Coordinates of C-alpha atoms in Angstrom, one line a residue:
M1 CA 52.8 91.7 52.1
S2 CA 54.5 88.4 51.5
R3 CA 56.0 88.4 55.0
R4 CA 52.5 88.3 56.6
T5 CA 50.5 86.2 54.2
P6 CA 47.6 84.2 55.8
A7 CA 49.1 80.9 54.7
L8 CA 52.3 81.6 56.6
I9 CA 50.6 83.1 59.6
A10 CA 48.1 80.3 59.9
A11 CA 50.8 77.7 60.1
A12 CA 50.3 76.4 63.7
V13 CA 52.8 74.5 65.8
L14 CA 53.3 74.2 69.5
L15 CA 53.8 77.3 71.7
P16 CA 57.3 77.7 73.0
L17 CA 57.7 76.2 76.5
A18 CA 60.1 77.9 78.9
L19 CA 62.1 75.5 81.0
T20 CA 63.1 76.0 84.6
A21 CA 64.5 79.4 85.7
C22 CA 68.2 79.8 85.7
S23 CA 70.8 81.6 87.8
T24 CA 71.5 85.1 86.8
P25 CA 74.7 85.7 84.7
E26 CA 77.3 88.1 86.1
T27 CA 77.4 91.4 84.3
S28 CA 79.7 94.3 83.7
T29 CA 78.9 97.8 82.5
G30 CA 79.4 98.5 78.7
A31 CA 80.5 101.7 77.0
Q32 CA 76.9 103.0 76.8
G33 CA 76.1 102.2 80.4
R34 CA 74.4 98.9 79.7
P35 CA 75.4 95.8 81.5
E36 CA 77.2 93.4 79.1
A37 CA 76.8 89.6 79.3
S38 CA 79.5 87.8 81.2
A39 CA 82.0 85.7 79.3
K40 CA 80.9 82.9 81.7
S41 CA 78.1 80.7 80.5
D42 CA 76.1 80.7 83.7
G43 CA 72.8 78.9 83.4
F44 CA 73.8 76.8 80.4
P45 CA 73.1 74.4 78.8
Y46 CA 69.6 75.8 78.1
T47 CA 67.0 73.8 76.1
V48 CA 64.0 75.6 74.6
T49 CA 61.3 74.6 72.1
N50 CA 60.4 77.4 69.7
C51 CA 57.7 76.9 67.1
G52 CA 58.3 73.1 67.1
V53 CA 62.0 73.3 66.9
T54 CA 63.9 72.2 70.1
T55 CA 67.4 73.6 70.6
T56 CA 70.0 73.2 73.3
Y57 CA 72.4 76.1 73.8
K58 CA 75.7 75.4 75.5
A59 CA 76.4 79.2 75.6
P60 CA 74.8 82.4 74.3
P61 CA 75.0 82.8 70.5
K62 CA 77.7 85.3 69.5
R63 CA 77.0 86.1 65.9
V64 CA 73.4 86.9 65.2
V65 CA 71.4 87.9 62.1
T66 CA 67.9 89.4 62.6
M67 CA 65.2 89.5 60.0
N68 CA 62.2 91.8 60.5
Q69 CA 62.2 95.0 62.6
H70 CA 60.4 93.8 65.7
V71 CA 62.9 91.1 66.5
T72 CA 65.8 93.5 65.8
E73 CA 64.3 95.9 68.3
I74 CA 64.0 93.1 70.9
M75 CA 67.7 92.4 70.6
L76 CA 68.5 96.1 70.9
E77 CA 66.2 96.6 73.9
L78 CA 68.0 93.8 75.6
G79 CA 71.4 95.4 75.0
L80 CA 72.5 92.8 72.5
A81 CA 73.7 95.1 69.6
K82 CA 77.2 93.8 69.9
S83 CA 76.0 90.3 69.1
L84 CA 74.5 91.4 65.8
V85 CA 76.5 90.8 62.6
G86 CA 73.7 91.6 60.3
T87 CA 70.1 92.7 60.0
A88 CA 67.4 93.0 57.4
Y89 CA 63.8 94.1 56.6
L90 CA 62.5 97.3 58.3
D91 CA 58.9 98.3 58.0
D92 CA 59.6 101.8 59.2
K93 CA 62.3 103.6 61.2
V94 CA 63.6 102.0 64.4
L95 CA 62.8 103.9 67.6
P96 CA 65.1 106.9 68.3
K97 CA 66.4 105.1 71.4
Y98 CA 67.8 102.3 69.2
A99 CA 69.1 104.5 66.4
K100 CA 72.8 104.6 67.5
D101 CA 73.0 100.9 68.1
Y102 CA 71.1 100.0 64.9
A103 CA 73.5 102.2 62.9
S104 CA 76.4 99.9 64.2
V105 CA 74.8 96.8 62.6
P106 CA 75.4 95.9 58.9
V107 CA 72.2 95.9 56.9
I108 CA 72.7 92.9 54.7
A109 CA 69.5 93.3 52.6
K110 CA 66.6 95.8 52.3
E111 CA 64.1 93.0 52.6
Y112 CA 64.9 89.4 53.1
P113 CA 68.5 88.3 52.4
S114 CA 69.4 85.3 50.3
Y115 CA 70.7 82.2 51.9
E116 CA 74.2 83.2 50.6
Q117 CA 73.9 86.7 52.1
V118 CA 73.1 85.1 55.4
L119 CA 76.0 82.7 55.3
A120 CA 78.4 85.5 54.3
T121 CA 78.0 87.0 57.8
D122 CA 79.2 83.7 59.4
P123 CA 76.3 83.7 61.9
D124 CA 75.7 81.1 64.6
F125 CA 72.0 82.3 65.1
V126 CA 69.3 83.8 63.0
Y127 CA 66.2 85.4 64.6
G128 CA 63.2 85.8 62.3
G129 CA 60.1 87.9 62.9
Y130 CA 57.6 86.3 60.5
A131 CA 57.4 82.8 59.2
S132 CA 58.4 84.1 55.8
A133 CA 61.9 84.9 57.2
F134 CA 62.5 81.1 57.1
A135 CA 60.8 80.4 53.7
A136 CA 62.2 77.0 52.7
G137 CA 61.5 77.8 49.0
D138 CA 64.0 80.7 49.2
G139 CA 66.6 78.5 50.8
R140 CA 66.3 80.0 54.3
G141 CA 64.4 77.2 56.0
R142 CA 65.3 76.5 59.6
E143 CA 66.3 73.0 58.7
A144 CA 68.7 74.2 56.0
L145 CA 70.2 76.7 58.3
K146 CA 70.6 74.0 61.0
K147 CA 72.5 71.9 58.5
S148 CA 74.9 74.8 58.1
G149 CA 75.5 74.9 61.8
I150 CA 73.2 77.9 62.4
E151 CA 70.6 77.9 65.2
T152 CA 67.3 79.8 64.7
R153 CA 64.4 81.4 66.5
L154 CA 61.0 82.4 65.0
N155 CA 59.0 85.1 66.8
T156 CA 56.2 83.2 68.4
E157 CA 53.3 85.3 67.0
S158 CA 53.8 83.3 63.8
C159 CA 53.1 80.0 65.6
A160 CA 51.2 80.7 68.8
K161 CA 47.8 79.1 69.4
A162 CA 47.0 80.7 72.7
D163 CA 44.5 83.5 73.2
T164 CA 46.8 85.4 75.6
P165 CA 49.1 87.4 73.2
M166 CA 50.5 89.6 76.0
E167 CA 51.6 86.6 77.9
T168 CA 53.1 85.3 74.6
L169 CA 55.0 88.6 74.3
Y170 CA 56.4 88.3 77.9
E171 CA 57.5 84.7 77.1
E172 CA 59.2 85.8 73.9
I173 CA 61.2 88.4 75.8
R174 CA 61.9 85.9 78.6
E175 CA 63.2 83.2 76.3
V176 CA 65.3 85.5 74.2
G177 CA 66.8 86.9 77.4
R178 CA 67.5 83.4 78.6
T179 CA 69.0 82.3 75.3
F180 CA 71.5 85.2 75.4
G181 CA 72.3 85.0 79.1
V182 CA 70.6 88.4 80.0
T183 CA 67.8 87.1 82.1
D184 CA 67.8 90.2 84.4
R185 CA 67.3 92.6 81.5
A186 CA 64.4 90.5 80.2
E187 CA 62.7 90.3 83.5
A188 CA 63.2 94.0 84.1
W189 CA 61.5 94.8 80.8
I190 CA 58.6 92.4 81.6
K191 CA 58.1 94.0 85.0
Q192 CA 57.9 97.5 83.5
A193 CA 55.7 96.3 80.6
K194 CA 53.2 94.9 83.1
A195 CA 53.2 98.1 85.1
D196 CA 52.6 100.2 81.9
N197 CA 49.8 97.9 80.8
A198 CA 48.1 98.1 84.2
A199 CA 48.3 101.9 84.2
T200 CA 46.6 102.1 80.8
A201 CA 43.9 99.6 82.0
E202 CA 43.2 101.8 85.0
K203 CA 42.5 104.8 82.8
L204 CA 40.1 102.9 80.6
K205 CA 38.3 100.7 83.2
D206 CA 34.9 102.5 83.1
L207 CA 34.7 103.0 79.3
K208 CA 32.5 101.2 76.8
P209 CA 34.7 99.5 74.2
L210 CA 34.6 101.2 70.7
P211 CA 34.0 98.9 67.6
V212 CA 37.2 99.1 65.6
F213 CA 38.2 98.1 62.0
V214 CA 41.9 97.7 61.2
Y215 CA 42.8 98.8 57.7
D216 CA 46.2 97.4 56.8
S217 CA 45.8 97.4 53.0
G218 CA 43.7 96.2 50.2
D219 CA 41.4 97.5 47.5
K220 CA 39.0 94.8 46.2
I221 CA 39.2 93.2 49.6
A222 CA 40.4 94.5 53.0
F223 CA 43.5 93.0 54.6
T224 CA 42.9 93.4 58.4
A225 CA 43.8 92.3 61.9
G226 CA 42.2 89.0 63.0
G227 CA 41.5 87.7 66.4
K228 CA 44.8 85.9 66.9
G229 CA 47.9 87.9 67.7
I230 CA 49.0 91.0 69.4
G231 CA 47.1 93.3 67.0
N232 CA 43.8 92.2 68.4
E233 CA 45.1 92.4 71.9
L234 CA 46.3 96.0 71.3
I235 CA 42.8 97.0 70.3
K236 CA 41.2 95.3 73.3
R237 CA 43.6 96.8 75.8
A238 CA 43.2 100.3 74.2
G239 CA 39.5 100.3 74.8
G240 CA 38.3 98.9 71.5
T241 CA 36.6 95.8 70.1
N242 CA 38.1 94.4 66.8
I243 CA 35.1 93.8 64.5
F244 CA 37.0 91.0 62.9
A245 CA 38.1 89.2 66.1
D246 CA 36.4 86.1 64.7
L247 CA 39.1 85.7 62.1
D248 CA 41.1 82.8 63.4
K249 CA 44.5 84.3 62.5
S250 CA 46.7 87.3 63.2
F251 CA 46.0 88.9 59.8
G252 CA 43.4 88.0 57.2
D253 CA 41.1 89.1 54.4
A254 CA 37.6 90.6 55.0
S255 CA 35.0 91.7 52.5
W256 CA 34.0 95.4 52.4
E257 CA 30.4 94.2 52.7
N258 CA 31.3 92.8 56.2
V259 CA 33.0 96.0 57.1
V260 CA 29.8 97.9 56.3
A261 CA 27.6 95.3 58.2
R262 CA 29.7 95.4 61.3
K263 CA 29.6 99.2 61.6
P264 CA 33.0 100.2 63.1
E265 CA 33.0 103.5 64.9
A266 CA 36.8 104.0 64.5
I267 CA 39.3 102.8 61.9
V268 CA 42.9 102.0 62.8
I269 CA 45.2 102.5 59.8
Y270 CA 48.5 100.6 59.8
D271 CA 51.3 103.0 58.6
Y272 CA 54.1 101.4 56.6
G273 CA 55.4 100.8 53.0
S274 CA 54.9 103.0 50.0
T275 CA 51.2 103.7 50.5
T276 CA 50.8 106.6 52.8
V277 CA 48.2 107.1 55.5
E278 CA 46.6 109.9 53.6
Q279 CA 46.3 107.7 50.5
K280 CA 44.6 105.0 52.7
K281 CA 42.3 107.5 54.2
K282 CA 41.3 108.8 50.7
R283 CA 40.6 105.3 49.5
L284 CA 38.2 104.7 52.5
L285 CA 36.6 108.1 52.4
T286 CA 35.9 108.1 48.7
D287 CA 34.4 104.6 48.5
P288 CA 30.6 105.0 48.1
A289 CA 30.0 101.6 49.5
L290 CA 31.5 102.8 52.9
A291 CA 29.6 106.1 53.1
D292 CA 27.2 104.9 55.8
V293 CA 29.9 103.4 58.1
P294 CA 30.0 105.4 61.3
A295 CA 33.8 105.8 61.3
I296 CA 33.7 107.1 57.8
K297 CA 30.8 109.5 58.5
N298 CA 32.7 110.9 61.5
K299 CA 36.1 110.7 59.9
R300 CA 37.3 108.9 63.0
F301 CA 40.7 107.5 62.3
A302 CA 43.7 106.3 64.5
V303 CA 47.1 105.5 63.1
M304 CA 49.7 103.0 64.1
P305 CA 53.1 102.1 62.6
L306 CA 53.0 98.5 61.6
S307 CA 56.0 97.9 63.9
D308 CA 53.8 98.9 66.8
A309 CA 51.3 96.2 66.0
V310 CA 53.4 93.1 66.0
L311 CA 54.9 91.0 68.8
G312 CA 57.8 93.2 70.0
V313 CA 58.9 95.6 72.7
R314 CA 56.8 98.5 71.4
V315 CA 53.6 96.9 72.4
P316 CA 53.0 98.5 75.9
A317 CA 53.6 102.0 74.6
A318 CA 51.5 101.2 71.5
V319 CA 48.5 100.3 73.7
E320 CA 48.8 103.6 75.5
K321 CA 49.2 105.6 72.2
L322 CA 46.2 103.8 70.6
A323 CA 44.1 104.4 73.7
A324 CA 44.9 108.1 73.5
Q325 CA 43.5 108.2 69.9
L326 CA 40.4 106.1 70.6
H327 CA 39.6 107.7 74.0
P328 CA 41.3 111.1 74.2
A329 CA 39.2 112.4 77.0
A330 CA 39.9 109.5 79.3
T331 CA 43.7 109.4 78.6
T332 CA 44.5 113.1 78.7
P333 CA 46.2 114.0 82.0

């Protein structure tokens, strides 16, 4: 869990600010039917502030390393596989639609690569998903990479202060698209995401929200989703109320006594890592202290891959999938 520790997630800096809109780059069609970015650097230079770091790009980065699955999938969704010279740290499998492109990218480490492993790819840009991707103590700090001539970007869920995570997601996609000169692709994704979110909201508009507890991990104490970040937004948009929305962070610890006191009617289990969903369910169902929790009594569980519950391109579909588990009658065609 080191990549999402509270100390890293709670580090707060300024939200990224998008600058003025740019002209759309010319495109051509690639081998897989996707438009490829023009060799021309239309719309550059481009200056953006990301998690307190301001960078001016004279042209799109050409040699990119991604660390953490959700940012890798953002790059693949925007048709930027050919820009990737290395990737690292999956929580689970990439979506089938990305499998072919992902297979073309060298995996330089199972988890986080060393500074030397990053440098060996000769990158001009590193995109990290969690603050731990740029852990200074491991030699991968943004400042250290900058000194090596490498620009960086951190997914803004790790530094955002706003209470509008879906807008933060749209801005993340917009800024990445802008950085790589593929504004049209980014805006097309945002338009479709907004339509998908609106369709799910329409199905749930007359339903009473269901109190939900997120179980990520933990034994003596529960590691759960707090009120900051896309995980809380997912629950809200799927017709639930996060019982730990008062935790002022994306992820945090909660006592089992508080879980009992707040009486969740459904439990969302995050699926990732070596502990299976069934093992997590068993831990919850066999804990005598939880026996009177409504969700435990009724064995009412929903399951989400961790990669669905972070700031990435899976979010709109994840809202719909979670809604179908929490409110099957309302979402069944």
